[in-house]
GROMACS .gro file of C-alpha atoms in nm:
model
  178
    1THR     CA    1  -0.739   6.821   5.165
    2ARG     CA    2  -0.812   6.905   4.814
    3HIS     CA    3  -1.124   7.101   4.719
    4LEU     CA    4  -1.234   6.871   4.427
    5ALA     CA    5  -1.145   6.562   4.317
    6VAL     CA    6  -1.018   6.607   3.916
    7PRO     CA    7  -1.089   6.273   3.732
    8GLY     CA    8  -1.082   6.340   3.389
    9GLU     CA    9  -1.385   6.439   3.155
   10GLY     CA   10  -1.501   6.352   2.782
   11PRO     CA   11  -1.669   6.082   2.627
   12ALA     CA   12  -1.695   5.747   2.739
   13ASN     CA   13  -1.612   5.575   2.389
   14ALA     CA   14  -1.324   5.911   2.298
   15ARG     CA   15  -1.065   5.768   2.054
   16ILE     CA   16  -0.775   6.014   2.179
   17MET     CA   17  -0.632   6.041   2.559
   18PHE     CA   18  -0.508   6.254   2.720
   19ILE     CA   19  -0.320   6.221   3.019
   20GLY     CA   20  -0.114   6.563   3.204
   21GLU     CA   21   0.035   6.493   3.582
   22GLY     CA   22  -0.196   6.614   3.840
   23PRO     CA   23  -0.459   6.874   3.854
   24GLY     CA   24  -0.293   7.210   3.953
   25ARG     CA   25  -0.466   7.537   4.122
   26GLN     CA   26  -0.767   7.600   3.907
   27GLU     CA   27  -0.853   7.221   3.855
   28ASP     CA   28  -0.862   7.148   4.236
   29LEU     CA   29  -1.126   7.424   4.256
   30GLU     CA   30  -1.374   7.368   3.917
   31GLY     CA   31  -1.288   6.981   3.970
   32ARG     CA   32  -1.246   6.963   3.578
   33PRO     CA   33  -0.898   6.914   3.417
   34PHE     CA   34  -0.682   7.149   3.244
   35VAL     CA   35  -0.904   7.459   3.253
   36GLY     CA   36  -0.637   7.706   3.401
   37ARG     CA   37  -0.357   7.834   3.168
   38ALA     CA   38  -0.174   7.538   3.017
   39GLY     CA   39  -0.562   7.414   2.951
   40LYS     CA   40  -0.578   7.754   2.737
   41PHE     CA   41  -0.301   7.647   2.512
   42LEU     CA   42  -0.457   7.293   2.513
   43ASP     CA   43  -0.781   7.426   2.383
   44GLU     CA   44  -0.541   7.629   2.162
   45CYS     CA   45  -0.363   7.269   2.054
   46LEU     CA   46  -0.647   7.068   1.975
   47GLN     CA   47  -0.819   7.352   1.753
   48SER     CA   48  -0.457   7.345   1.590
   49ILE     CA   49  -0.554   7.009   1.433
   50ASP     CA   50  -0.936   7.029   1.477
   51VAL     CA   51  -1.024   6.861   1.706
   52LYS     CA   52  -1.250   6.974   1.960
   53ARG     CA   53  -1.171   6.905   2.369
   54GLU     CA   54  -1.544   6.779   2.391
   55GLN     CA   55  -1.410   6.463   2.123
   56VAL     CA   56  -1.074   6.389   2.342
   57PHE     CA   57  -1.125   6.189   2.692
   58ILE     CA   58  -0.874   6.433   2.964
   59THR     CA   59  -0.746   6.283   3.304
   60ASN     CA   60  -0.419   6.322   3.549
   61ILE     CA   61  -0.218   6.057   3.638
   62VAL     CA   62  -0.339   6.125   4.007
   63LYS     CA   63  -0.673   6.326   4.037
   64CYS     CA   64  -0.607   6.510   4.346
   65ARG     CA   65  -0.367   6.805   4.381
   66PRO     CA   66  -0.048   6.681   4.561
   67THR     CA   67   0.000   6.887   4.905
   68ASP     CA   68   0.339   6.945   5.083
   69ALA     CA   69   0.373   6.646   5.361
   70SER     CA   70   0.152   6.893   5.620
   71GLY     CA   71  -0.143   6.875   5.357
   72ASN     CA   72  -0.017   7.298   5.210
   73TRP     CA   73  -0.084   7.325   4.886
   74VAL     CA   74   0.264   7.441   4.707
   75ARG     CA   75   0.331   7.515   4.408
   76ASP     CA   76   0.308   7.262   4.181
   77ARG     CA   77   0.478   6.994   4.237
   78LYS     CA   78   0.571   6.589   4.068
   79PRO     CA   79   0.336   6.338   4.224
   80PHE     CA   80   0.510   6.104   4.492
   81THR     CA   81   0.555   5.740   4.389
   82ASP     CA   82   0.292   5.649   4.705
   83GLU     CA   83   0.067   5.938   4.501
   84THR     CA   84   0.029   5.774   4.172
   85ALA     CA   85   0.066   5.369   4.300
   86ALA     CA   86  -0.280   5.470   4.485
   87CYS     CA   87  -0.432   5.656   4.176
   88ALA     CA   88  -0.331   5.385   3.958
   89PRO     CA   89  -0.573   5.153   3.962
   90TYR     CA   90  -0.827   5.379   3.833
   91LEU     CA   91  -0.601   5.562   3.592
   92ASP     CA   92  -0.588   5.185   3.451
   93LYS     CA   93  -1.005   5.149   3.494
   94GLN     CA   94  -1.089   5.424   3.281
   95ILE     CA   95  -0.775   5.338   3.002
   96ASP     CA   96  -0.914   5.025   2.996
   97LEU     CA   97  -1.293   5.105   2.933
   98ILE     CA   98  -1.259   5.438   2.743
   99ASN     CA   99  -1.001   5.170   2.548
  100PRO     CA  100  -0.854   5.466   2.354
  101GLU     CA  101  -0.691   5.411   1.969
  102VAL     CA  102  -0.427   5.711   2.081
  103ILE     CA  103  -0.292   5.778   2.457
  104CYS     CA  104  -0.125   6.147   2.409
  105THR     CA  105   0.130   6.213   2.752
  106LEU     CA  106   0.128   6.515   2.875
  107GLY     CA  107   0.502   6.578   3.019
  108ASP     CA  108   0.762   6.390   3.134
  109THR     CA  109   0.588   6.190   3.445
  110ALA     CA  110   0.264   6.094   3.275
  111ARG     CA  111   0.519   6.010   3.004
  112SER     CA  112   0.752   5.798   3.218
  113GLU     CA  113   0.390   5.628   3.392
  114ILE     CA  114   0.185   5.548   3.081
  115PHE     CA  115   0.581   5.412   2.958
  116LYS     CA  116   0.599   5.177   3.210
  117ARG     CA  117   0.256   5.055   3.176
  118PHE     CA  118   0.265   4.931   2.813
  119LYS     CA  119   0.642   4.843   2.856
  120ILE     CA  120   0.818   5.122   2.659
  121GLU     CA  121   1.184   5.181   2.723
  122ASP     CA  122   1.254   5.496   2.919
  123ASP     CA  123   1.329   5.738   2.816
  124THR     CA  124   1.306   6.162   2.834
  125ILE     CA  125   1.019   6.350   2.699
  126GLY     CA  126   1.246   6.545   2.532
  127HIS     CA  127   1.427   6.250   2.336
  128VAL     CA  128   1.092   6.107   2.238
  129HIS     CA  129   0.828   6.437   2.229
  130GLY     CA  130   0.581   6.416   1.944
  131ARG     CA  131   0.769   6.007   1.824
  132LEU     CA  132   0.446   5.729   1.783
  133PHE     CA  133   0.496   5.449   2.009
  134LEU     CA  134   0.343   5.147   1.896
  135THR     CA  135   0.202   4.843   2.133
  136GLU     CA  136   0.006   4.504   2.121
  137SER     CA  137  -0.261   4.758   2.159
  138MET     CA  138  -0.236   5.048   2.198
  139ARG     CA  139  -0.114   5.382   1.984
  140ILE     CA  140   0.093   5.650   2.226
  141VAL     CA  141   0.246   6.021   2.154
  142PRO     CA  142   0.416   6.155   2.390
  143LEU     CA  143   0.410   6.563   2.391
  144TYR     CA  144   0.560   6.857   2.607
  145HIS     CA  145   0.314   6.929   2.893
  146PRO     CA  146   0.125   7.266   2.782
  147ALA     CA  147   0.263   7.420   3.058
  148ALA     CA  148   0.601   7.424   2.966
  149ALA     CA  149   0.546   7.650   2.710
  150LEU     CA  150   0.397   7.901   3.004
  151TYR     CA  151   0.767   7.881   3.142
  152ASP     CA  152   0.942   7.940   2.819
  153ASN     CA  153   0.819   8.065   2.579
  154SER     CA  154   1.053   7.825   2.282
  155LEU     CA  155   0.879   7.532   2.330
  156ARG     CA  156   0.580   7.679   2.251
  157GLN     CA  157   0.643   7.680   1.851
  158ILE     CA  158   0.787   7.277   1.919
  159ILE     CA  159   0.429   7.185   2.086
  160LEU     CA  160   0.207   7.285   1.819
  161ILE     CA  161   0.469   7.096   1.547
  162ASP     CA  162   0.393   6.810   1.783
  163PHE     CA  163   0.014   6.879   1.748
  164GLN     CA  164   0.066   6.818   1.351
  165ASN     CA  165   0.266   6.533   1.397
  166LEU     CA  166  -0.031   6.412   1.583
  167ARG     CA  167  -0.266   6.507   1.316
  168ARG     CA  168  -0.089   6.271   1.103
  169VAL     CA  169  -0.079   5.974   1.374
  170LEU     CA  170  -0.490   5.987   1.368
  171SER     CA  171  -0.497   6.045   0.937
  172GLN     CA  172  -0.333   5.746   0.949
  173SER     CA  173  -0.537   5.513   1.142
  174LYS     CA  174  -0.946   5.517   1.173
  175LEU     CA  175  -0.952   5.844   1.361
  176THR     CA  176  -1.079   6.006   1.110
  177ASN     CA  177  -1.394   6.136   1.161
  178PHE     CA  178  -1.275   6.435   1.328
   0.00000   0.00000   0.00000
């Protein structure tokens, strides 16, 4: 029932991968991730740390906009377990092929899925946002979803601060060519 799948976009050798929850209405229409209002704020956050959107890979846990049981679009909702399971092999392959040095999860759904994949102890986005988590093979930085600032303006400054923390993570790694 989707208009377009939204697999993700960015360079195949991106050193940073942003992973959100799933496509919204505008993304479904354009086939590109984070092109709506939340995407505009994500672009602003990237600019605040001197990173260009073209330098990062942006994708979602699920690749099609979730619908209701009858196939109708609903106001954005969390993907169901079967939807995340259906897209999991695709996301796993993206992570393997791109092999980013840092994964930034955008929102609690993405954080939860990535924490499971990398066997990180579960916690809420409210407790872990902006922090660095190290695994054997990956650096992971969970962030609030940019759309959160659209619904709760008090989160805007927190998100911008978290991106400054991300800047420090990037400067402490071999990601210095930004």
